[in-house]
Amino acid sequence: MAYETAAPATIRDQVHRVAVQYLEQWVTTRDRDGHSCDPGIPVLAHLVADSHAAPTAVATWARSAGRGPSHPALYDGGLAGTLVGLRLGARFHPALHQVADRVASHLSGRLPAYRTRDVAFPDYDLISGPSGTLLALCTGEPTAEHLRPLATHLVRLCDERELPRLRAGQYERHPYLAWMHSRINTGMGHGVSGVVTALTAALRRLGPDTEISEALTRATHWLIRQAYTDDRGIRTWPGATGPDHRPPAHAEPRQAWCYGTPGVAWALWDAADALGTSTAADWAAAAFTTLAERYDETFHLFGDAPADRLGLCHGAAGVLAIADAFDRHAGLPAAAALKERLVHHLTTQLPSHPPTDWPTDLLTGLPGVLSALLTVTQEAPRTWLPCLGLR
């Protein structure tokens, strides 16, 4: 194990050192024929901007940015992720802003033929769909012209109380996603929570808007109705709900950014805060408190790969980032305590030198873990956090 219990300044310096070493290593060992569409490298560079490694890493990343798949996704190699990297990378290389402006106009121009019934994930979600594209635009200073088309699509998907337009209809015989067919996903990555964070971001940036507010209210009320208390006393959510929905008989170990209480509770709290509904905000904060007070690293962190146990999507880094958001914006004592625990957990699990067998993407790779730690342990820029539906 790399780190023993240490003073905050010592932890901060150690994480910063590993981040710089990682960027240096990435520049010299990356696959020169690969594509660098994911924002993980420029996000990490943005957070260690005082290092000599940051501008070199961004320049190396930018040389192949956008040459991968051309679909408009925040993750999975999409152009929205490239946009995030260009915006953050322009801190070192201002010419990237011009490229980012062109990508932003492309993403918010003529939208793909998104379904509004019997949907698949790319029709609405944060990872591969328009919710993520909208959030990617929010890493810069988006114009109303850029946000409005995507917000209008998401509003339409939330035009009825039970959100029938968000029921999946494309996965009946899918080898991995058949469990989603005829169900509505609740999670941050692929579900209603991600839509809620995108609508919340749109409302904050576009100003008072009746249609967005009403859609956001319907979506948050739907999420509240899906909640249940598991046998560990945690107020939580199933991964998806359908006509035959019944809460799991036992506690589900996945409590992460992507599924479960951390991501859903944050989406609800931030929406309630934007809408000015204190009762709903208090309800969401209480839900997160049940998780924070009962969070069990030996139960809730699992999987064979470090990405599962430590990463932003499934692991401790994502819960840390959400606890930090609840601490900073909601002033939630239980979140502050959980944040301290998870900083210690992550810094005792990370190796002293960057491993070479981790992916380099933001959601599952080491850049995401280091970015979460840097954001929490130093006064780092928070401009990358829309990538997670946070702020």
CSV table of C-alpha atoms in Angstrom, one decimal:
chain,number,residue,atom,x,y,z
A,1,MET,CA,0.0,0.0,0.0
A,2,ALA,CA,1.4,3.4,-0.9
A,3,TYR,CA,0.2,5.8,1.7
A,4,GLU,CA,-0.2,5.6,5.5
A,5,THR,CA,-2.4,8.1,7.3
A,6,ALA,CA,-1.0,11.5,6.6
A,7,ALA,CA,-1.7,15.2,7.0
A,8,PRO,CA,-3.9,16.7,4.3
A,9,ALA,CA,-1.0,18.7,2.8
A,10,THR,CA,1.1,15.5,2.5
A,11,ILE,CA,-1.7,13.6,0.8
A,12,ARG,CA,-2.3,16.5,-1.6
A,13,ASP,CA,1.4,16.6,-2.5
A,14,GLN,CA,1.6,12.8,-3.0
A,15,VAL,CA,-1.5,12.7,-5.2
A,16,HIS,CA,-0.2,15.7,-7.2
A,17,ARG,CA,3.2,13.9,-7.7
A,18,VAL,CA,1.5,10.7,-8.9
A,19,ALA,CA,-0.7,12.7,-11.3
A,20,VAL,CA,2.3,14.4,-12.8
A,21,GLN,CA,4.2,11.1,-13.1
A,22,TYR,CA,1.2,9.6,-14.8
A,23,LEU,CA,1.0,12.3,-17.5
A,24,GLU,CA,4.7,12.1,-18.1
A,25,GLN,CA,4.4,8.3,-18.5
A,26,TRP,CA,1.4,8.6,-20.8
A,27,VAL,CA,3.1,10.9,-23.2
A,28,THR,CA,6.0,8.5,-23.7
A,29,THR,CA,4.2,5.2,-23.7
A,30,ARG,CA,0.8,5.9,-25.3
A,31,ASP,CA,-0.2,4.1,-28.5
A,32,ARG,CA,0.7,6.5,-31.2
A,33,ASP,CA,-1.9,5.0,-33.5
A,34,GLY,CA,-4.7,5.3,-31.0
A,35,HIS,CA,-7.4,8.0,-30.8
A,36,SER,CA,-7.6,10.4,-27.8
A,37,CYS,CA,-11.3,11.4,-27.7
A,38,ASP,CA,-11.9,10.7,-24.1
A,39,PRO,CA,-11.4,13.8,-21.8
A,40,GLY,CA,-9.5,11.9,-19.1
A,41,ILE,CA,-6.0,13.2,-20.0
A,42,PRO,CA,-6.9,16.9,-20.4
A,43,VAL,CA,-9.1,16.9,-17.3
A,44,LEU,CA,-6.1,15.6,-15.3
A,45,ALA,CA,-3.8,18.0,-16.9
A,46,HIS,CA,-6.2,20.9,-16.1
A,47,LEU,CA,-5.9,19.9,-12.4
A,48,VAL,CA,-2.1,19.9,-12.3
A,49,ALA,CA,-1.7,23.0,-14.4
A,50,ASP,CA,1.3,24.2,-12.5
A,51,SER,CA,3.3,21.2,-13.6
A,52,HIS,CA,5.6,21.0,-16.7
A,53,ALA,CA,3.8,17.8,-17.8
A,54,ALA,CA,0.4,19.3,-18.2
A,55,PRO,CA,0.8,21.4,-21.5
A,56,THR,CA,2.9,18.6,-23.1
A,57,ALA,CA,0.2,16.0,-22.3
A,58,VAL,CA,-2.6,18.2,-23.7
A,59,ALA,CA,-0.6,18.9,-26.9
A,60,THR,CA,0.0,15.2,-27.4
A,61,TRP,CA,-3.7,14.4,-26.7
A,62,ALA,CA,-4.9,17.1,-29.1
A,63,ARG,CA,-2.9,15.8,-32.0
A,64,SER,CA,-5.3,12.9,-32.4
A,65,ALA,CA,-8.4,14.3,-30.7
A,66,GLY,CA,-11.6,13.8,-32.7
A,67,ARG,CA,-10.2,11.2,-35.0
A,68,GLY,CA,-12.1,8.3,-33.4
A,69,PRO,CA,-15.8,7.5,-33.7
A,70,SER,CA,-17.8,10.5,-34.8
A,71,HIS,CA,-20.9,9.8,-32.7
A,72,PRO,CA,-22.0,12.7,-30.3
A,73,ALA,CA,-21.2,11.0,-27.0
A,74,LEU,CA,-19.6,12.3,-23.8
A,75,TYR,CA,-17.9,8.9,-23.3
A,76,ASP,CA,-17.3,5.9,-25.5
A,77,GLY,CA,-15.0,7.9,-27.7
A,78,GLY,CA,-17.6,10.5,-28.7
A,79,LEU,CA,-17.2,14.1,-29.9
A,80,ALA,CA,-18.8,15.5,-26.7
A,81,GLY,CA,-15.9,14.1,-24.8
A,82,THR,CA,-13.5,15.6,-27.3
A,83,LEU,CA,-15.2,19.0,-26.7
A,84,VAL,CA,-14.6,18.8,-23.0
A,85,GLY,CA,-10.9,18.0,-23.6
A,86,LEU,CA,-10.5,20.9,-26.0
A,87,ARG,CA,-12.2,23.4,-23.7
A,88,LEU,CA,-10.0,22.4,-20.7
A,89,GLY,CA,-6.9,22.0,-22.8
A,90,ALA,CA,-7.3,25.5,-24.1
A,91,ARG,CA,-6.0,26.7,-20.8
A,92,PHE,CA,-2.5,25.8,-22.1
A,93,HIS,CA,-3.1,26.1,-25.8
A,94,PRO,CA,-5.6,28.9,-26.5
A,95,ALA,CA,-6.0,27.9,-30.2
A,96,LEU,CA,-8.0,24.9,-29.1
A,97,HIS,CA,-10.9,27.2,-28.2
A,98,GLN,CA,-11.5,27.8,-31.9
A,99,VAL,CA,-11.6,24.0,-32.6
A,100,ALA,CA,-13.9,23.6,-29.6
A,101,ASP,CA,-16.2,26.3,-30.9
A,102,ARG,CA,-16.6,24.4,-34.1
A,103,VAL,CA,-17.3,21.1,-32.3
A,104,ALA,CA,-19.8,22.8,-30.1
A,105,SER,CA,-21.7,24.2,-33.0
A,106,HIS,CA,-21.7,20.8,-34.7
A,107,LEU,CA,-23.0,19.0,-31.6
A,108,SER,CA,-25.8,21.5,-31.0
A,109,GLY,CA,-26.8,22.0,-34.6
A,110,ARG,CA,-28.8,19.5,-36.5
A,111,LEU,CA,-29.4,16.8,-33.8
A,112,PRO,CA,-29.4,13.1,-34.6
A,113,ALA,CA,-32.7,11.4,-35.2
A,114,TYR,CA,-33.2,10.7,-31.5
A,115,ARG,CA,-36.2,8.4,-30.7
A,116,THR,CA,-38.9,9.7,-28.4
A,117,ARG,CA,-40.5,6.3,-27.8
A,118,ASP,CA,-39.1,2.8,-27.2
A,119,VAL,CA,-35.7,4.4,-26.7
A,120,ALA,CA,-32.2,3.1,-26.4
A,121,PHE,CA,-29.4,4.7,-24.2
A,122,PRO,CA,-28.0,6.9,-27.0
A,123,ASP,CA,-31.5,8.6,-27.3
A,124,TYR,CA,-31.3,10.2,-23.9
A,125,ASP,CA,-28.5,9.2,-21.5
A,126,LEU,CA,-25.4,10.9,-20.0
A,127,ILE,CA,-22.7,8.5,-21.3
A,128,SER,CA,-23.8,8.1,-24.9
A,129,GLY,CA,-26.7,10.4,-25.5
A,130,PRO,CA,-27.9,14.0,-25.5
A,131,SER,CA,-27.8,14.4,-21.7
A,132,GLY,CA,-24.0,14.0,-21.8
A,133,THR,CA,-23.7,16.3,-24.9
A,134,LEU,CA,-25.6,19.0,-23.0
A,135,LEU,CA,-23.3,18.6,-20.0
A,136,ALA,CA,-20.2,18.6,-22.2
A,137,LEU,CA,-21.3,22.0,-23.6
A,138,CYS,CA,-21.5,23.2,-19.9
A,139,THR,CA,-17.8,22.8,-19.4
A,140,GLY,CA,-17.4,26.0,-21.4
A,141,GLU,CA,-19.7,29.0,-21.6
A,142,PRO,CA,-22.5,27.7,-23.7
A,143,THR,CA,-24.9,30.0,-25.5
A,144,ALA,CA,-28.7,29.5,-25.3
A,145,GLU,CA,-28.5,28.6,-29.0
A,146,HIS,CA,-26.2,25.7,-28.1
A,147,LEU,CA,-28.2,24.4,-25.2
A,148,ARG,CA,-31.8,24.9,-26.3
A,149,PRO,CA,-32.2,22.1,-28.9
A,150,LEU,CA,-30.8,19.4,-26.5
A,151,ALA,CA,-32.9,20.8,-23.6
A,152,THR,CA,-36.0,20.7,-25.8
A,153,HIS,CA,-35.5,17.1,-26.6
A,154,LEU,CA,-35.0,16.1,-23.0
A,155,VAL,CA,-38.1,18.1,-22.0
A,156,ARG,CA,-40.1,16.2,-24.5
A,157,LEU,CA,-38.9,12.9,-23.0
A,158,CYS,CA,-40.2,14.0,-19.6
A,159,ASP,CA,-43.7,15.2,-20.7
A,160,GLU,CA,-45.7,12.7,-18.8
A,161,ARG,CA,-45.9,11.8,-15.1
A,162,GLU,CA,-44.7,8.2,-15.4
A,163,LEU,CA,-42.0,9.1,-18.0
A,164,PRO,CA,-43.2,6.4,-20.6
A,165,ARG,CA,-40.9,7.9,-23.3
A,166,LEU,CA,-37.9,6.8,-21.3
A,167,ARG,CA,-38.9,3.2,-21.3
A,168,ALA,CA,-36.3,1.2,-23.2
A,169,GLY,CA,-37.6,-0.5,-26.3
A,170,GLN,CA,-34.5,-1.7,-28.2
A,171,TYR,CA,-33.0,-4.4,-26.0
A,172,GLU,CA,-35.4,-7.4,-26.1
A,173,ARG,CA,-32.7,-9.8,-27.5
A,174,HIS,CA,-29.6,-7.9,-26.5
A,175,PRO,CA,-26.9,-10.2,-25.1
A,176,TYR,CA,-26.1,-7.9,-22.2
A,177,LEU,CA,-29.0,-5.4,-21.9
A,178,ALA,CA,-32.1,-7.6,-22.1
A,179,TRP,CA,-32.7,-6.9,-18.5
A,180,MET,CA,-33.4,-3.3,-19.5
A,181,HIS,CA,-36.1,-4.0,-22.1
A,182,SER,CA,-39.5,-2.4,-21.2
A,183,ARG,CA,-37.9,-0.8,-18.2
A,184,ILE,CA,-36.9,2.7,-17.2
A,185,ASN,CA,-33.3,3.1,-15.9
A,186,THR,CA,-32.9,5.2,-12.8
A,187,GLY,CA,-29.1,5.7,-12.7
A,188,MET,CA,-26.8,8.6,-13.5
A,189,GLY,CA,-24.9,7.0,-16.4
A,190,HIS,CA,-27.8,5.5,-18.4
A,191,GLY,CA,-31.0,6.6,-16.6
A,192,VAL,CA,-33.3,9.3,-15.4
A,193,SER,CA,-30.8,10.7,-13.0
A,194,GLY,CA,-28.5,11.7,-15.9
A,195,VAL,CA,-31.4,13.4,-17.7
A,196,VAL,CA,-32.2,15.3,-14.5
A,197,THR,CA,-28.7,16.6,-14.1
A,198,ALA,CA,-28.7,17.8,-17.7
A,199,LEU,CA,-32.0,19.5,-17.3
A,200,THR,CA,-30.8,21.1,-14.1
A,201,ALA,CA,-27.7,22.4,-15.8
A,202,ALA,CA,-29.8,23.8,-18.6
A,203,LEU,CA,-32.1,25.5,-16.1
A,204,ARG,CA,-29.2,27.1,-14.3
A,205,ARG,CA,-27.7,28.5,-17.5
A,206,LEU,CA,-30.8,29.4,-19.5
A,207,GLY,CA,-32.6,31.0,-16.6
A,208,PRO,CA,-36.3,30.7,-15.5
A,209,ASP,CA,-38.0,28.4,-18.0
A,210,THR,CA,-41.5,26.9,-17.4
A,211,GLU,CA,-41.2,23.9,-19.7
A,212,ILE,CA,-37.8,22.9,-18.3
A,213,SER,CA,-39.0,23.4,-14.7
A,214,GLU,CA,-42.1,21.3,-15.2
A,215,ALA,CA,-40.2,18.5,-16.9
A,216,LEU,CA,-37.6,18.5,-14.2
A,217,THR,CA,-40.3,18.4,-11.5
A,218,ARG,CA,-42.0,15.4,-13.2
A,219,ALA,CA,-38.6,13.5,-13.5
A,220,THR,CA,-37.6,14.2,-9.9
A,221,HIS,CA,-41.0,13.2,-8.5
A,222,TRP,CA,-40.8,10.0,-10.5
A,223,LEU,CA,-37.4,9.2,-9.0
A,224,ILE,CA,-38.7,9.8,-5.5
A,225,ARG,CA,-41.5,7.4,-6.1
A,226,GLN,CA,-39.0,4.6,-7.1
A,227,ALA,CA,-37.0,4.8,-3.8
A,228,TYR,CA,-37.0,2.1,-1.2
A,229,THR,CA,-35.1,1.3,2.0
A,230,ASP,CA,-32.8,-1.7,1.8
A,231,ASP,CA,-32.1,-4.1,4.6
A,232,ARG,CA,-29.0,-2.1,5.6
A,233,GLY,CA,-31.2,0.9,6.2
A,234,ILE,CA,-30.1,2.8,3.1
A,235,ARG,CA,-32.7,4.7,1.1
A,236,THR,CA,-31.8,3.7,-2.4
A,237,TRP,CA,-33.0,2.8,-5.9
A,238,PRO,CA,-33.2,-0.2,-8.2
A,239,GLY,CA,-31.2,-0.1,-11.4
A,240,ALA,CA,-34.3,0.0,-13.4
A,241,THR,CA,-38.1,-0.2,-12.9
A,242,GLY,CA,-40.8,-1.8,-15.0
A,243,PRO,CA,-44.4,-3.1,-14.8
A,244,ASP,CA,-43.2,-6.0,-12.6
A,245,HIS,CA,-41.0,-3.8,-10.4
A,246,ARG,CA,-40.3,-5.0,-6.9
A,247,PRO,CA,-37.5,-3.8,-4.7
A,248,PRO,CA,-34.6,-6.3,-4.3
A,249,ALA,CA,-35.0,-8.7,-1.4
A,250,HIS,CA,-31.5,-7.9,-0.1
A,251,ALA,CA,-29.2,-4.9,-0.2
A,252,GLU,CA,-27.5,-4.4,-3.6
A,253,PRO,CA,-23.7,-3.8,-3.3
A,254,ARG,CA,-23.6,-1.3,-6.2
A,255,GLN,CA,-23.8,2.1,-4.5
A,256,ALA,CA,-21.9,4.3,-6.9
A,257,TRP,CA,-22.0,7.3,-9.3
A,258,CYS,CA,-23.6,5.2,-12.0
A,259,TYR,CA,-26.3,3.4,-9.9
A,260,GLY,CA,-27.8,3.6,-6.5
A,261,THR,CA,-28.0,6.3,-3.8
A,262,PRO,CA,-24.9,8.5,-4.5
A,263,GLY,CA,-25.7,9.5,-8.1
A,264,VAL,CA,-29.5,9.5,-7.8
A,265,ALA,CA,-29.6,11.5,-4.5
A,266,TRP,CA,-27.2,14.1,-5.9
A,267,ALA,CA,-29.3,14.5,-9.0
A,268,LEU,CA,-32.4,15.0,-6.9
A,269,TRP,CA,-30.7,17.5,-4.5
A,270,ASP,CA,-29.2,19.6,-7.2
A,271,ALA,CA,-32.5,19.7,-9.2
A,272,ALA,CA,-34.4,20.7,-6.0
A,273,ASP,CA,-31.8,23.4,-5.3
A,274,ALA,CA,-32.2,24.8,-8.8
A,275,LEU,CA,-36.0,24.7,-8.6
A,276,GLY,CA,-36.0,26.2,-5.1
A,277,THR,CA,-37.9,23.3,-3.5
A,278,SER,CA,-36.4,23.0,-0.1
A,279,THR,CA,-38.6,20.0,1.0
A,280,ALA,CA,-37.3,17.9,-1.9
A,281,ALA,CA,-33.7,19.0,-1.3
A,282,ASP,CA,-34.0,17.9,2.4
A,283,TRP,CA,-35.4,14.6,1.3
A,284,ALA,CA,-32.5,14.0,-1.1
A,285,ALA,CA,-30.0,15.0,1.5
A,286,ALA,CA,-31.6,12.6,4.0
A,287,ALA,CA,-31.3,9.8,1.4
A,288,PHE,CA,-27.6,10.5,0.9
A,289,THR,CA,-27.1,10.6,4.7
A,290,THR,CA,-28.4,7.1,5.0
A,291,LEU,CA,-25.8,5.9,2.6
A,292,ALA,CA,-23.0,8.0,4.1
A,293,GLU,CA,-23.6,6.7,7.6
A,294,ARG,CA,-23.8,3.1,6.5
A,295,TYR,CA,-21.3,3.0,3.6
A,296,ASP,CA,-19.2,-0.2,3.9
A,297,GLU,CA,-16.0,-0.4,1.8
A,298,THR,CA,-15.9,-4.2,2.2
A,299,PHE,CA,-19.4,-4.6,0.8
A,300,HIS,CA,-20.1,-1.6,-1.6
A,301,LEU,CA,-16.7,-1.7,-3.4
A,302,PHE,CA,-16.3,-5.0,-5.3
A,303,GLY,CA,-15.0,-6.4,-8.6
A,304,ASP,CA,-11.8,-7.9,-9.9
A,305,ALA,CA,-10.4,-4.8,-11.6
A,306,PRO,CA,-9.2,-1.6,-9.9
A,307,ALA,CA,-11.6,0.3,-12.1
A,308,ASP,CA,-14.5,-1.4,-10.4
A,309,ARG,CA,-13.3,-0.8,-6.9
A,310,LEU,CA,-11.7,2.6,-7.3
A,311,GLY,CA,-12.9,4.3,-10.5
A,312,LEU,CA,-15.4,7.1,-11.0
A,313,CYS,CA,-18.1,5.1,-12.5
A,314,HIS,CA,-18.4,2.0,-10.2
A,315,GLY,CA,-16.0,2.7,-7.4
A,316,ALA,CA,-14.8,4.9,-4.6
A,317,ALA,CA,-13.7,7.9,-6.6
A,318,GLY,CA,-17.2,8.5,-7.9
A,319,VAL,CA,-18.7,8.3,-4.4
A,320,LEU,CA,-15.9,10.6,-3.2
A,321,ALA,CA,-16.8,13.2,-5.9
A,322,ILE,CA,-20.5,13.1,-4.9
A,323,ALA,CA,-19.7,13.3,-1.2
A,324,ASP,CA,-17.6,16.4,-2.0
A,325,ALA,CA,-20.5,18.0,-3.9
A,326,PHE,CA,-22.9,17.4,-1.0
A,327,ASP,CA,-20.4,18.7,1.5
A,328,ARG,CA,-19.6,21.8,-0.6
A,329,HIS,CA,-23.0,22.8,-1.8
A,330,ALA,CA,-25.4,21.2,0.8
A,331,GLY,CA,-23.2,21.5,3.8
A,332,LEU,CA,-24.1,18.0,4.8
A,333,PRO,CA,-22.0,16.7,7.8
A,334,ALA,CA,-22.4,13.1,6.9
A,335,ALA,CA,-21.0,13.8,3.4
A,336,ALA,CA,-17.9,15.6,4.9
A,337,ALA,CA,-17.2,12.5,7.1
A,338,LEU,CA,-17.6,10.1,4.2
A,339,LYS,CA,-15.3,12.3,2.1
A,340,GLU,CA,-12.6,12.0,4.6
A,341,ARG,CA,-12.9,8.3,4.8
A,342,LEU,CA,-12.8,7.8,1.0
A,343,VAL,CA,-9.8,10.1,0.6
A,344,HIS,CA,-8.0,7.8,3.1
A,345,HIS,CA,-9.3,4.6,1.4
A,346,LEU,CA,-8.2,5.7,-2.1
A,347,THR,CA,-4.8,7.0,-1.1
A,348,THR,CA,-4.0,3.7,0.7
A,349,GLN,CA,-5.1,1.7,-2.3
A,350,LEU,CA,-3.3,3.6,-5.0
A,351,PRO,CA,0.3,2.4,-5.9
A,352,SER,CA,3.2,4.8,-5.3
A,353,HIS,CA,3.9,4.9,-9.1
A,354,PRO,CA,1.3,5.0,-11.9
A,355,PRO,CA,0.4,1.5,-13.1
A,356,THR,CA,0.5,0.7,-16.8
A,357,ASP,CA,-2.5,-1.7,-16.8
A,358,TRP,CA,-5.3,0.8,-16.1
A,359,PRO,CA,-7.3,2.3,-18.9
A,360,THR,CA,-6.8,6.0,-19.5
A,361,ASP,CA,-10.4,7.1,-19.8
A,362,LEU,CA,-12.1,9.4,-17.2
A,363,LEU,CA,-14.9,7.1,-16.0
A,364,THR,CA,-12.9,3.9,-15.4
A,365,GLY,CA,-9.3,4.9,-15.5
A,366,LEU,CA,-6.7,6.3,-13.2
A,367,PRO,CA,-7.2,9.9,-14.6
A,368,GLY,CA,-10.6,9.9,-13.0
A,369,VAL,CA,-9.4,8.6,-9.6
A,370,LEU,CA,-6.6,11.2,-9.5
A,371,SER,CA,-8.9,14.0,-10.7
A,372,ALA,CA,-11.4,13.3,-7.9
A,373,LEU,CA,-8.6,13.2,-5.3
A,374,LEU,CA,-7.1,16.4,-6.6
A,375,THR,CA,-10.4,18.2,-6.7
A,376,VAL,CA,-11.2,17.2,-3.1
A,377,THR,CA,-7.7,17.8,-1.6
A,378,GLN,CA,-6.7,21.0,-3.2
A,379,GLU,CA,-8.4,24.2,-4.4
A,380,ALA,CA,-8.6,22.8,-7.9
A,381,PRO,CA,-10.8,24.1,-10.8
A,382,ARG,CA,-14.2,22.5,-10.7
A,383,THR,CA,-14.9,23.2,-14.4
A,384,TRP,CA,-14.6,19.5,-15.3
A,385,LEU,CA,-17.3,18.3,-13.0
A,386,PRO,CA,-20.2,18.7,-15.5
A,387,CYS,CA,-18.7,15.5,-17.0
A,388,LEU,CA,-20.2,13.7,-14.0
A,389,GLY,CA,-23.4,15.8,-13.7
A,390,LEU,CA,-21.8,17.5,-10.7
A,391,ARG,CA,-20.6,21.1,-10.0
